[in-house]
Amino acid sequence: MPQADDPSESRQRCVVVTGASSGIGKATAMAFARMGWHVIGTGRDRKRCEEAEADIRAAGTATARLDMLRGDFSEMHEVRRVARDIGALTDKVDVLVNNAGGVRDGFYGTSEGLEATFATNHLAPFLLTRELLPLLERAAGDTPPGLVRVVAVSSSGHRACAGMRWYDLVMKTAFEPGAAYCQAKLANLLYTRELHRRLIDKGIVALAMHPGRVGSNFASHGDQGMQAYMAANECAAPEQPARTIVWLATDPELGGKGGCYFHDLAEEQPAPQALDELQAEKLWIESERILDRVLEPAT
Ligand SMILES: NC(=O)c1ccc[n+]([C@@H]2O[C@H](COP(=O)([O-])OP(=O)(O)OC[C@H]3O[C@@H](n4cnc5c(N)ncnc54)[C@H](OP(=O)(O)O)[C@@H]3O)[C@@H](O)[C@H]2O)c1
């Protein structure tokens, strides 16, 4: 538990949950609202956002606060705009849950010349975390070291990707939806390792998890094969991975576990290619390069 002299105890803690309009993100946002936090949720689809907002609000304590923002995270200028909107709502972020994402049923090019799976699942959390870093650092400034967290929702699907496709990271050629998804989820783990390395001295801890097979809106965005696979197999309720996300976000004992990977309230060993520190650093540099290319300089 936070210590008695923890100044963050005297203020409402703030969590940003991306993809809070549905499934795992919505269950996570509801859990934080039940704990009385200031919850900032993001979503894309207007109707799902409105429904989720009502459900999260209903789950919250009397003192919980909820703000729901919308943006398409396959577009980097939208991610940056949402980050600015978050900055207008709070000056401190204690926890960032990078959850928004999923698989697609084909190649979708974005207005910025990217591919939507890689953009949404990897580049968006990379950029959002970068933009929110000042708010995370401010929260870390009045919190015991290790309690400010960035949690990535990855997937065991990363094991199916032998390594990053450096010659065509944004998958302009030979696109296959499942391969694109697995590469993006490997990227989540490499990114978490490198983020941990870069933030270790700032009192901010980066952790990653995989939710398992979960009954959500996930399959509806995938192709027929994905939909059939999900329909034929037993799925956990979104509340199950949400419990693990809340644990990763709040348990003081996990402050020393930066860069690690978890499932169902326990640490797991990811695939060896997710542990490669040179690849992790290379992904960071390549991601910066792609973002420099697609974004106007920040004003
Ligand atoms: N379900 C599983 O079995 C499973 C397994 C492994 C990993 N995961 C991961 O778990 C995370 C959550 O998925 P879920 O199962 O909860 O699926 P979900 O019910 O489809 O929820 C995904 C959330 O991400 C949002 N999102 C997706 N693409 C977006 C975009 N381009 N811009 C903005 N928001 C976007 C969705 O918004 P909309 O409501 O607008 O669609 C929704 O809020 C994902 O990262 C997924 O890859 C899921």
PDB file of C-alpha atoms in Angstrom, residues 157-276:
ATOM      1  CA  GLY A 157       0.117 -13.675 -30.483  1.00  0.00           C
ATOM      2  CA  HIS A 158       3.541 -11.971 -30.334  1.00  0.00           C
ATOM      3  CA  ARG A 159       5.007 -15.489 -30.192  1.00  0.00           C
ATOM      4  CA  ALA A 160       3.928 -16.076 -33.803  1.00  0.00           C
ATOM      5  CA  CYS A 161       6.145 -13.217 -35.022  1.00  0.00           C
ATOM      6  CA  ALA A 162       9.782 -14.286 -35.304  1.00  0.00           C
ATOM      7  CA  GLY A 163      11.019 -10.711 -35.451  1.00  0.00           C
ATOM      8  CA  MET A 164      10.260  -7.192 -36.628  1.00  0.00           C
ATOM      9  CA  ARG A 165      10.033  -6.756 -40.394  1.00  0.00           C
ATOM     10  CA  TRP A 166      12.614  -3.984 -40.563  1.00  0.00           C
ATOM     11  CA  TYR A 167      12.606  -3.765 -44.348  1.00  0.00           C
ATOM     12  CA  ASP A 168       8.876  -2.897 -44.314  1.00  0.00           C
ATOM     13  CA  LEU A 169       7.712  -2.148 -40.770  1.00  0.00           C
ATOM     14  CA  VAL A 170       4.510  -0.464 -41.877  1.00  0.00           C
ATOM     15  CA  MET A 171       3.674  -3.484 -44.086  1.00  0.00           C
ATOM     16  CA  LYS A 172       3.181  -1.871 -47.453  1.00  0.00           C
ATOM     17  CA  THR A 173       3.965  -5.190 -49.157  1.00  0.00           C
ATOM     18  CA  ALA A 174       2.750  -8.793 -48.733  1.00  0.00           C
ATOM     19  CA  PHE A 175       0.229  -7.742 -46.110  1.00  0.00           C
ATOM     20  CA  GLU A 176      -1.459 -10.408 -44.019  1.00  0.00           C
ATOM     21  CA  PRO A 177      -3.770  -9.257 -41.165  1.00  0.00           C
ATOM     22  CA  GLY A 178      -2.714 -11.892 -38.606  1.00  0.00           C
ATOM     23  CA  ALA A 179       1.001 -11.329 -39.265  1.00  0.00           C
ATOM     24  CA  ALA A 180       0.549  -7.565 -38.986  1.00  0.00           C
ATOM     25  CA  TYR A 181      -1.257  -7.983 -35.667  1.00  0.00           C
ATOM     26  CA  CYS A 182       1.359 -10.363 -34.227  1.00  0.00           C
ATOM     27  CA  GLN A 183       4.179  -8.019 -35.271  1.00  0.00           C
ATOM     28  CA  ALA A 184       2.418  -5.073 -33.609  1.00  0.00           C
ATOM     29  CA  LYS A 185       1.951  -7.081 -30.402  1.00  0.00           C
ATOM     30  CA  LEU A 186       5.658  -8.042 -30.441  1.00  0.00           C
ATOM     31  CA  ALA A 187       6.336  -4.328 -30.850  1.00  0.00           C
ATOM     32  CA  ASN A 188       4.311  -3.666 -27.646  1.00  0.00           C
ATOM     33  CA  LEU A 189       6.724  -5.888 -25.698  1.00  0.00           C
ATOM     34  CA  LEU A 190       9.923  -4.513 -27.247  1.00  0.00           C
ATOM     35  CA  TYR A 191       8.612  -1.001 -26.652  1.00  0.00           C
ATOM     36  CA  THR A 192       7.808  -1.762 -22.994  1.00  0.00           C
ATOM     37  CA  ARG A 193      11.369  -3.007 -22.416  1.00  0.00           C
ATOM     38  CA  GLU A 194      12.908   0.086 -23.965  1.00  0.00           C
ATOM     39  CA  LEU A 195      10.462   2.406 -22.206  1.00  0.00           C
ATOM     40  CA  HIS A 196      11.395   0.786 -18.906  1.00  0.00           C
ATOM     41  CA  ARG A 197      15.098   1.316 -19.659  1.00  0.00           C
ATOM     42  CA  ARG A 198      14.539   4.975 -20.497  1.00  0.00           C
ATOM     43  CA  LEU A 199      12.207   5.759 -17.576  1.00  0.00           C
ATOM     44  CA  ILE A 200      13.850   3.779 -14.790  1.00  0.00           C
ATOM     45  CA  ASP A 201      15.420   6.903 -13.242  1.00  0.00           C
ATOM     46  CA  LYS A 202      12.174   8.872 -13.351  1.00  0.00           C
ATOM     47  CA  GLY A 203      10.221   6.629 -10.971  1.00  0.00           C
ATOM     48  CA  ILE A 204       7.892   5.476 -13.780  1.00  0.00           C
ATOM     49  CA  VAL A 205       7.417   1.750 -14.378  1.00  0.00           C
ATOM     50  CA  ALA A 206       6.485   0.185 -17.738  1.00  0.00           C
ATOM     51  CA  LEU A 207       4.820  -3.237 -17.689  1.00  0.00           C
ATOM     52  CA  ALA A 208       3.127  -5.427 -20.301  1.00  0.00           C
ATOM     53  CA  MET A 209       0.465  -8.087 -20.173  1.00  0.00           C
ATOM     54  CA  HIS A 210      -1.522 -10.409 -22.395  1.00  0.00           C
ATOM     55  CA  PRO A 211      -5.199 -10.757 -21.654  1.00  0.00           C
ATOM     56  CA  GLY A 212      -5.778 -14.285 -22.996  1.00  0.00           C
ATOM     57  CA  ARG A 213      -8.739 -15.047 -25.246  1.00  0.00           C
ATOM     58  CA  VAL A 214     -11.420 -12.604 -24.206  1.00  0.00           C
ATOM     59  CA  GLY A 215     -15.085 -12.208 -25.190  1.00  0.00           C
ATOM     60  CA  SER A 216     -15.229  -8.618 -26.450  1.00  0.00           C
ATOM     61  CA  ASN A 217     -15.800  -6.777 -29.699  1.00  0.00           C
ATOM     62  CA  PHE A 218     -12.299  -7.856 -30.811  1.00  0.00           C
ATOM     63  CA  ALA A 219     -13.282 -10.501 -33.397  1.00  0.00           C
ATOM     64  CA  SER A 220     -15.804  -8.258 -35.163  1.00  0.00           C
ATOM     65  CA  HIS A 221     -12.930  -6.213 -36.658  1.00  0.00           C
ATOM     66  CA  GLY A 222     -11.100  -9.329 -37.901  1.00  0.00           C
ATOM     67  CA  ASP A 223     -11.541 -11.542 -40.947  1.00  0.00           C
ATOM     68  CA  GLN A 224     -13.816 -14.588 -41.136  1.00  0.00           C
ATOM     69  CA  GLY A 225     -11.040 -16.909 -39.953  1.00  0.00           C
ATOM     70  CA  MET A 226     -10.512 -14.818 -36.820  1.00  0.00           C
ATOM     71  CA  GLN A 227     -14.251 -14.602 -36.182  1.00  0.00           C
ATOM     72  CA  ALA A 228     -14.661 -18.382 -36.540  1.00  0.00           C
ATOM     73  CA  TYR A 229     -11.663 -19.036 -34.264  1.00  0.00           C
ATOM     74  CA  MET A 230     -12.993 -16.764 -31.528  1.00  0.00           C
ATOM     75  CA  ALA A 231     -16.529 -18.172 -31.830  1.00  0.00           C
ATOM     76  CA  ALA A 232     -15.286 -21.766 -31.576  1.00  0.00           C
ATOM     77  CA  ASN A 233     -13.220 -21.246 -28.441  1.00  0.00           C
ATOM     78  CA  GLU A 234     -14.045 -20.407 -24.882  1.00  0.00           C
ATOM     79  CA  CYS A 235     -13.346 -16.798 -23.976  1.00  0.00           C
ATOM     80  CA  ALA A 236     -12.831 -15.138 -20.609  1.00  0.00           C
ATOM     81  CA  ALA A 237     -14.945 -12.180 -19.533  1.00  0.00           C
ATOM     82  CA  PRO A 238     -13.209  -8.765 -19.959  1.00  0.00           C
ATOM     83  CA  GLU A 239     -13.278  -8.344 -16.171  1.00  0.00           C
ATOM     84  CA  GLN A 240     -10.628 -11.078 -15.858  1.00  0.00           C
ATOM     85  CA  PRO A 241      -7.793  -9.272 -17.725  1.00  0.00           C
ATOM     86  CA  ALA A 242      -9.047  -5.986 -16.224  1.00  0.00           C
ATOM     87  CA  ARG A 243      -8.188  -7.386 -12.762  1.00  0.00           C
ATOM     88  CA  THR A 244      -4.645  -8.058 -13.935  1.00  0.00           C
ATOM     89  CA  ILE A 245      -4.350  -4.574 -15.462  1.00  0.00           C
ATOM     90  CA  VAL A 246      -5.494  -2.911 -12.224  1.00  0.00           C
ATOM     91  CA  TRP A 247      -3.038  -5.080 -10.266  1.00  0.00           C
ATOM     92  CA  LEU A 248      -0.191  -4.092 -12.612  1.00  0.00           C
ATOM     93  CA  ALA A 249      -1.216  -0.457 -12.325  1.00  0.00           C
ATOM     94  CA  THR A 250      -1.421  -0.302  -8.533  1.00  0.00           C
ATOM     95  CA  ASP A 251       0.384  -3.074  -6.650  1.00  0.00           C
ATOM     96  CA  PRO A 252       3.425  -1.450  -4.959  1.00  0.00           C
ATOM     97  CA  GLU A 253       5.310  -4.763  -5.109  1.00  0.00           C
ATOM     98  CA  LEU A 254       5.453  -4.586  -8.913  1.00  0.00           C
ATOM     99  CA  GLY A 255       7.476  -1.365  -8.858  1.00  0.00           C
ATOM    100  CA  GLY A 256      10.639  -3.423  -9.339  1.00  0.00           C
ATOM    101  CA  LYS A 257       9.274  -5.416 -12.261  1.00  0.00           C
ATOM    102  CA  GLY A 258       9.657  -2.828 -15.024  1.00  0.00           C
ATOM    103  CA  GLY A 259       9.879  -4.266 -18.545  1.00  0.00           C
ATOM    104  CA  CYS A 260       8.277  -7.578 -17.514  1.00  0.00           C
ATOM    105  CA  TYR A 261       5.316  -9.443 -18.989  1.00  0.00           C
ATOM    106  CA  PHE A 262       2.274 -10.778 -17.122  1.00  0.00           C
ATOM    107  CA  HIS A 263      -0.896 -12.808 -17.507  1.00  0.00           C
ATOM    108  CA  ASP A 264      -3.656 -13.587 -15.017  1.00  0.00           C
ATOM    109  CA  LEU A 265      -2.015 -11.989 -11.968  1.00  0.00           C
ATOM    110  CA  ALA A 266       1.337 -13.699 -12.587  1.00  0.00           C
ATOM    111  CA  GLU A 267       4.583 -13.006 -14.419  1.00  0.00           C
ATOM    112  CA  GLU A 268       5.180 -14.964 -17.625  1.00  0.00           C
ATOM    113  CA  GLN A 269       8.158 -15.441 -19.880  1.00  0.00           C
ATOM    114  CA  PRO A 270       7.575 -13.838 -23.300  1.00  0.00           C
ATOM    115  CA  ALA A 271       9.094 -15.234 -26.511  1.00  0.00           C
ATOM    116  CA  PRO A 272      12.892 -14.712 -26.757  1.00  0.00           C
ATOM    117  CA  GLN A 273      12.471 -12.203 -29.599  1.00  0.00           C
ATOM    118  CA  ALA A 274      10.555  -9.947 -27.166  1.00  0.00           C
ATOM    119  CA  LEU A 275      13.592  -9.787 -24.874  1.00  0.00           C
ATOM    120  CA  ASP A 276      16.114  -8.545 -27.438  1.00  0.00           C
TER     121      ASP A 276
END
